[in-house]
Short mmCIF file of C-alpha atoms and ligand atoms in Angstrom, two decimals:
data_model
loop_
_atom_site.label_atom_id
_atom_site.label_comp_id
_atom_site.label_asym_id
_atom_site.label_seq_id
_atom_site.Cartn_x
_atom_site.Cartn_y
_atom_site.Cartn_z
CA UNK A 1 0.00 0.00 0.00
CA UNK A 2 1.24 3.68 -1.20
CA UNK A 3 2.04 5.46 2.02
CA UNK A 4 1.41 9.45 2.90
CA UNK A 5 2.75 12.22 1.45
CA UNK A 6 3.76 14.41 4.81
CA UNK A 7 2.31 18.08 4.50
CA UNK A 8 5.20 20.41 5.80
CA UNK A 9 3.48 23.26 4.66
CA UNK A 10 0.04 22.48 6.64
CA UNK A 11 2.55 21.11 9.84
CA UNK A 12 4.43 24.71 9.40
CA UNK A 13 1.33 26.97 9.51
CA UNK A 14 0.20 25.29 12.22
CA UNK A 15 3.19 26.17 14.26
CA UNK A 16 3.24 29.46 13.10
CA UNK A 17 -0.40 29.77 14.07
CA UNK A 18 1.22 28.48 17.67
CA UNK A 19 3.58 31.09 17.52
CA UNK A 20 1.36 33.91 16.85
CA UNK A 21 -0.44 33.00 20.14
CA UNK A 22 2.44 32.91 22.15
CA UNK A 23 3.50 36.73 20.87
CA UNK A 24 0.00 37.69 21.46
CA UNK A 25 0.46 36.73 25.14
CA UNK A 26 4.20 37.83 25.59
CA UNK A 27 2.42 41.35 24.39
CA UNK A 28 -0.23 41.49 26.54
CA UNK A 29 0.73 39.55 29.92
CA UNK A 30 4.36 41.09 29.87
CA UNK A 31 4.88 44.41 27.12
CA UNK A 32 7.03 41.99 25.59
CA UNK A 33 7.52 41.72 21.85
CA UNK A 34 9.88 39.24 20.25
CA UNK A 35 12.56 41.03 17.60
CA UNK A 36 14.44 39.32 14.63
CA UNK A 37 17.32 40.68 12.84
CA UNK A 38 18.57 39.26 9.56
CA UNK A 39 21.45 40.22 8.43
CA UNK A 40 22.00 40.10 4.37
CA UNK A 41 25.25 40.86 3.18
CA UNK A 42 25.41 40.82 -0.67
CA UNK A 43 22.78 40.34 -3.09
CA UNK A 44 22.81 36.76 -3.84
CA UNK A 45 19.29 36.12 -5.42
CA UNK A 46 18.64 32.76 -3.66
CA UNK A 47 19.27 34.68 -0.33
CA UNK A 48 17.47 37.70 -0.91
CA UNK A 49 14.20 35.56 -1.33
CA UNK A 50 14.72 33.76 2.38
CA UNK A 51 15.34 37.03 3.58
CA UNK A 52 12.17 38.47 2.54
CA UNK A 53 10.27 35.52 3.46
CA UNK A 54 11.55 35.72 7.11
CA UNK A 55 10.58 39.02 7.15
CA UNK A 56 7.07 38.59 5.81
CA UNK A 57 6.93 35.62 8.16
CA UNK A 58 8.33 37.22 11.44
CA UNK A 59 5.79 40.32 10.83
CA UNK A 60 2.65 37.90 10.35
CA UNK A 61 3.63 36.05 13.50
CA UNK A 62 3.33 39.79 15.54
CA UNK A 63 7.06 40.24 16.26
CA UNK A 64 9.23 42.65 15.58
CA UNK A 65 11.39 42.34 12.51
CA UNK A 66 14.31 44.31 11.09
CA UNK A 67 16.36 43.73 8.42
CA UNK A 68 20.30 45.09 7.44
CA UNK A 69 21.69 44.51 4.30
CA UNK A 70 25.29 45.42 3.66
CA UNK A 71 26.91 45.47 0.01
CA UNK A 72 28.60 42.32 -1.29
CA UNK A 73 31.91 44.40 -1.07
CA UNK A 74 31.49 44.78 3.54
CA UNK A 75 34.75 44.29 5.61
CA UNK A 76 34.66 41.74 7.94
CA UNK A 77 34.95 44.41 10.36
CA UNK A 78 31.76 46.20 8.99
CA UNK A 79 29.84 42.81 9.64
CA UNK A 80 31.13 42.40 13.06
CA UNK A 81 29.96 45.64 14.04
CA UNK A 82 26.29 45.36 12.81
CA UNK A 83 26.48 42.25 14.94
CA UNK A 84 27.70 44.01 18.36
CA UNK A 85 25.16 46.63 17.72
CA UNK A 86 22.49 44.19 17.45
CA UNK A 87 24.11 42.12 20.58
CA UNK A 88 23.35 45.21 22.56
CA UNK A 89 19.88 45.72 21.07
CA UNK A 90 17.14 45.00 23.82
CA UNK A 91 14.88 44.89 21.21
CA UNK A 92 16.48 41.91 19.37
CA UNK A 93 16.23 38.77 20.86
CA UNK A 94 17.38 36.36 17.42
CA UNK A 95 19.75 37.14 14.88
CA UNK A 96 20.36 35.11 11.83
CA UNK A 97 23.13 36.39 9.35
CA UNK A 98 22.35 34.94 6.30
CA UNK A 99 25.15 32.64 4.74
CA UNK A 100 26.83 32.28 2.12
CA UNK A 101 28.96 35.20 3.14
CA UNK A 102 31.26 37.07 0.62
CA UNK A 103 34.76 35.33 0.78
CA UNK A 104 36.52 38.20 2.26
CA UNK A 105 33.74 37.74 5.30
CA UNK A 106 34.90 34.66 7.69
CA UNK A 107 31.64 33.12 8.30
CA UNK A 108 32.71 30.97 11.90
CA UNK A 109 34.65 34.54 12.84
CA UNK A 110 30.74 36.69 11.81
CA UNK A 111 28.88 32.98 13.53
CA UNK A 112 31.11 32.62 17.21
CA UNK A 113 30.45 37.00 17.37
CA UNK A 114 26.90 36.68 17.57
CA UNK A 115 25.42 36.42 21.52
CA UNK A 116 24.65 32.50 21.91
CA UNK A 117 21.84 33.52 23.61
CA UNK A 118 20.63 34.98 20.49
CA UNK A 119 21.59 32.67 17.64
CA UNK A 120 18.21 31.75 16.56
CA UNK A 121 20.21 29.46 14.07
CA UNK A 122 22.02 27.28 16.59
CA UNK A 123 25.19 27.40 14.67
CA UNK A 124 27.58 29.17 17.43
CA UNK A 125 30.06 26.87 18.63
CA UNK A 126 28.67 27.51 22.19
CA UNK A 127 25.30 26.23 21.19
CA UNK A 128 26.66 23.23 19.31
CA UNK A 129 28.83 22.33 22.21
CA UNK A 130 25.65 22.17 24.37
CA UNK A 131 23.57 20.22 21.52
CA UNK A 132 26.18 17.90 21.72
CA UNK A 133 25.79 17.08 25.29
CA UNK A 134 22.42 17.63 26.15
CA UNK A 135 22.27 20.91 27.57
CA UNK A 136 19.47 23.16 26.29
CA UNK A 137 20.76 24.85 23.15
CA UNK A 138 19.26 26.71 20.65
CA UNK A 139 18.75 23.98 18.19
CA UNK A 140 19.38 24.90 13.62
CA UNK A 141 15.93 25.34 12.45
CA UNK A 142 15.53 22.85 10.16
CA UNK A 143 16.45 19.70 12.56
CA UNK A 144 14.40 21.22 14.89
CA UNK A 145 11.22 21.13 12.41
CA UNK A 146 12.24 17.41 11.87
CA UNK A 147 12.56 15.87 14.90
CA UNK A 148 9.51 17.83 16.61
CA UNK A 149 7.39 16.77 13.00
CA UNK A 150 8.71 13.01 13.84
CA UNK A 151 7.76 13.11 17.22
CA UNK A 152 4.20 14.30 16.50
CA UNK A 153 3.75 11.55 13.86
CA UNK A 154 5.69 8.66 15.39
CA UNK A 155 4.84 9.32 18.79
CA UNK A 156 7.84 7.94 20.99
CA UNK A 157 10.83 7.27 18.68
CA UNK A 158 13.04 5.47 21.17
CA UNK A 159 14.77 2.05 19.79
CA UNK A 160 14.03 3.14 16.39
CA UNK A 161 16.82 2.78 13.95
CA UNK A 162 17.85 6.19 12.56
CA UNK A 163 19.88 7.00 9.59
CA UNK A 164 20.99 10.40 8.90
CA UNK A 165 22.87 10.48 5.34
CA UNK A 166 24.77 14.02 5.18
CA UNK A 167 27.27 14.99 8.10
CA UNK A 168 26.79 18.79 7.69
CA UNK A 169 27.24 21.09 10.84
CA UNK A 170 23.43 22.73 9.52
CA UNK A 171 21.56 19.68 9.37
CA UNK A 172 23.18 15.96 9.18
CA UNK A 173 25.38 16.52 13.19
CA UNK A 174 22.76 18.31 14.84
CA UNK A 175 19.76 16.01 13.21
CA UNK A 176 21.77 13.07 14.76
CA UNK A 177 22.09 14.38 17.92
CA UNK A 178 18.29 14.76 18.39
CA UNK A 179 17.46 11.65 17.42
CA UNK A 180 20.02 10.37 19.54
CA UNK A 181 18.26 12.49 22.55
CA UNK A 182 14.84 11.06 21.70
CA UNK A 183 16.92 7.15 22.54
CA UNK A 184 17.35 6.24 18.41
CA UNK A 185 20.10 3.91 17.24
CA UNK A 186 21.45 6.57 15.49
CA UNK A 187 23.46 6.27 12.19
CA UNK A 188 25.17 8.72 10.03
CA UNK A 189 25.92 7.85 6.45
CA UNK A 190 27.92 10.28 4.17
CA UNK A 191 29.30 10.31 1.05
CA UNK A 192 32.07 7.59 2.41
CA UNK A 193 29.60 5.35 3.57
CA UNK A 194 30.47 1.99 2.33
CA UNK A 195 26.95 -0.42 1.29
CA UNK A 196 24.96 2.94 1.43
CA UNK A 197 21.67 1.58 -0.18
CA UNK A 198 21.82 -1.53 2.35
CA UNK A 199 22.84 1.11 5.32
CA UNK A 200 19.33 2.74 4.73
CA UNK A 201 17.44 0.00 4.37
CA UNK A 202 17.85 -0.81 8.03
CA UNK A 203 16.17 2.97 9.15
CA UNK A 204 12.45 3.05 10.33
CA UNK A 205 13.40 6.77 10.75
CA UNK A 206 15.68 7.86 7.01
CA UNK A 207 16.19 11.93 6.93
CA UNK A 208 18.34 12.56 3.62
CA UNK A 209 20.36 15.91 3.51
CA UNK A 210 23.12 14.97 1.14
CA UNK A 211 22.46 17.77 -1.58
CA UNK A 212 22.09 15.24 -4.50
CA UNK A 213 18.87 15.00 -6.63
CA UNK A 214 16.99 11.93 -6.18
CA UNK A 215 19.47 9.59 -4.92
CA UNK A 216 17.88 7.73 -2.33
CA UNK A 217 16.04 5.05 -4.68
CA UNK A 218 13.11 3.30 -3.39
CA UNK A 219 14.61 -0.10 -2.80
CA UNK A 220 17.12 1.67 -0.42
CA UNK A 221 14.02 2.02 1.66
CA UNK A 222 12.32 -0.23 4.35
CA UNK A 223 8.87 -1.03 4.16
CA UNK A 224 6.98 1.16 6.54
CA UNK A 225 9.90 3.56 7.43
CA UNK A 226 9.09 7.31 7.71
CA UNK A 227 11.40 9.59 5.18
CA UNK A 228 12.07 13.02 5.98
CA UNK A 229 14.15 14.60 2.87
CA UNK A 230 15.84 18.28 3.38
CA UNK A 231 17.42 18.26 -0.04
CA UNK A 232 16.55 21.07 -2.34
CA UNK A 233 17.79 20.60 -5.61
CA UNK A 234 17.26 22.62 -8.52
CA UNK A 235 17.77 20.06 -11.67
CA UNK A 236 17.11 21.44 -15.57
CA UNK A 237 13.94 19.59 -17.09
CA UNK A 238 12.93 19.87 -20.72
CA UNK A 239 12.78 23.08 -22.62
CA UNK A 240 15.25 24.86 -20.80
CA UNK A 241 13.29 24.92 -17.47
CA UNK A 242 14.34 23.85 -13.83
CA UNK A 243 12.55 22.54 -11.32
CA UNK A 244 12.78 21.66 -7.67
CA UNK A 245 13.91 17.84 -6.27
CA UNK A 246 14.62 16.47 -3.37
CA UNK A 247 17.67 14.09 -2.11
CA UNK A 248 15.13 10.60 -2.65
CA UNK A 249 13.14 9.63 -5.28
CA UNK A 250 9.67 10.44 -4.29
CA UNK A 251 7.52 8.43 -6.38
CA UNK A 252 9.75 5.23 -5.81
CA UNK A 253 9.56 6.11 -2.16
CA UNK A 254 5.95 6.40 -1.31
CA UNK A 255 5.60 3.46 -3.00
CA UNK A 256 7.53 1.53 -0.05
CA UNK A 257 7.48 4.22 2.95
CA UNK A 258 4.95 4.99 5.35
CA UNK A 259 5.67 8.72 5.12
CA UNK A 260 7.60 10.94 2.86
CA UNK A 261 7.75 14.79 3.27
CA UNK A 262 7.98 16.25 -0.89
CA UNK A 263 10.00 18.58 -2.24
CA UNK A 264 8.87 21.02 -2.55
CA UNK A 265 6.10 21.82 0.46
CA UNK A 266 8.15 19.42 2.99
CA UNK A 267 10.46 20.39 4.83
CA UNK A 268 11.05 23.87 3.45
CA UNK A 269 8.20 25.50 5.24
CA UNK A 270 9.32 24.11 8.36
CA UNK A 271 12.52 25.52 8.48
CA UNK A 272 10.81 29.31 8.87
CA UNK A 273 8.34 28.51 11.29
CA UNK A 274 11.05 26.62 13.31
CA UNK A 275 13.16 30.24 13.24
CA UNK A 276 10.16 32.13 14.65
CA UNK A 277 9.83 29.03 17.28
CA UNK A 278 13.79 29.94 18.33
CA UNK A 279 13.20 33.64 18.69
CA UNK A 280 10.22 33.65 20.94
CA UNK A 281 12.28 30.86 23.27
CA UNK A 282 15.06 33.58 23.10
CA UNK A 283 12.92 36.08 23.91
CA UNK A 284 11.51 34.08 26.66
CA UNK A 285 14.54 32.92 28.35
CA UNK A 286 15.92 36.60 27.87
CA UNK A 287 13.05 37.74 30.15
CA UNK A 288 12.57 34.43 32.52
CA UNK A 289 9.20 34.46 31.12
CA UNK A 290 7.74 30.35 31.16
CA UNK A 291 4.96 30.16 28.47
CA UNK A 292 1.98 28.60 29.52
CA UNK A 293 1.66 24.87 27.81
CA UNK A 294 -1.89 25.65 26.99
CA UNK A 295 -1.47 28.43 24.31
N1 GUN B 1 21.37 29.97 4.26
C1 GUN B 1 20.66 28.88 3.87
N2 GUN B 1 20.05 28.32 4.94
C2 GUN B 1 20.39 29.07 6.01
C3 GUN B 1 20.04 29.00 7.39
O1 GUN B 1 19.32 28.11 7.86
N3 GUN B 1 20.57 29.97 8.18
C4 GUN B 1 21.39 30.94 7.69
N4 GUN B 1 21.86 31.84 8.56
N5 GUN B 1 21.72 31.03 6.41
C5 GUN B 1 21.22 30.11 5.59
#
């Protein structure tokens, strides 16, 4: 039996809807309202379209959002600066500097300068330090969205085999450590990986975030397994077009799975709502405020 294309997009607006609430009572039980700043350096088309969609996002959810955009041509030093300045800011309780960076613009120096308790992206080495031992951490966006859309479909995931194929400090490490807190058996398969197809076939739980169109074939899959694929790939199509793929195969996959999120309208939407998620925690923990559970 074909199994369940996994609506992202419907599980995303949901949690925005969530996280609306929760600004609407951080305004009017405490005069508190959350602030994003997103910092665009450059005018790299890809990045100019998350930018604005974080923006139009942040601003539906109630908070506050502002948004700095250097030229492609910024110092290092200019980028630093716009990040101590927003450090200081009461206002701001995330920032996310968009990568890629220009090369002249170290991205771990522009990452480590941020406050950790305001990387809304979970990618300061303070913040992966504490992923990596359990501590509460602000956790990347998009592993966040996974493991919290797992959870709600799966229910408890503990003693389920997990196989995470990509290894990147965004997505494949941190994705691996959550599964790993929710008691997985917790594999991570890379581009090394010897017996790759047969490595995947053991997962009940397979997230793909490898960066290569439609490799994960559906015979690489278990019956029953739930796939979550992050891979956005843009691939040329006839007549000069391009269109969006994931890292597996959906149409071999549902065939086999139990679940597969598509590409697009997966995981994508996820990722945003998951940002606004980590800035109203920020904002919370900035102001000891506990939400209620109920909201
Ligand atoms: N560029 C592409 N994805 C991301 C992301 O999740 N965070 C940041 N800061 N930049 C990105």
């Amino acid at each position: 039996m074909a199994g369940q294309k996994i609506d992202g997009k419907q599980f995303a607006e949901s949690v925005r809807e969530r996280v609306a609430r929760q600004v609407d009572y951080l305004q009017s039980e405490h005069k508190l309202k959350p602030g994003l700043a997103v910092v665009l350096v450059g005018e790299d088309p890809a990045s100019q379209v998350y930018v604005r969609n974080k923006n139009t996002a942040t601003l539906k959810a109630g908070m506050k959002s502002e948004e700095i955009r250097l030229e492609a041509s910024a110092s290092q030093e200019e980028v630093l600066e716009v990040v101590r300045k927003l450090n200081e800011d009461s206002s701001i309780h995330g920032i996310l500097v968009q990568l890629p960076l220009p090369p002249q613009v170290d991205e771990t120096a522009v990452i480590n300068a941020i406050d950790p308790a305001k990387d809304v992206d979970g990618f300061h080495v303070i913040n992966t330090g504490r992923q990596a031992v359990g501590l509460d951490a602000m956790m990347p966006c998009t592993p966040l969205g996974c493991i919290t859309l797992l959870k709600e479909r799966l229910g408890d995931l503990s003693g389920l085999n997990a196989v995470v194929v990509g290894r990147s400090n965004i997505v494949g490490k941190p994705m691996a450590s959550l599964l790993l807190a929710e008691s997985c058996t917790v594999t991570i398969a890379h581009s090394r990986t010897k017996d790759l197809p047969e490595v995947c076939k053991r997962a009940d739980i397979l997230v793909a975030a490898v960066g290569r169109p439609e490799m994960i074939r559906g015979d690489w899959i278990k019956p029953g397994a739930t796939v979550i694929d992050v891979g956005i790939n843009r691939v040329n199509v006839d007549g000069g077009k391009t269109r969006l793929v994931g890292d597996v195969n959906f149409e071999e996959a549902i065939a086999i799975a139990e679940g597969v999120t598509p590409v697009p309208g997966g995981v994508g939407p996820m990722t945003i709502a998951f940002l606004l998620v980590n800035t109203v925690t920020a904002a919370c923990r900035a102001h000891n405020i506990q939400l209620p559970e109920d909201i």
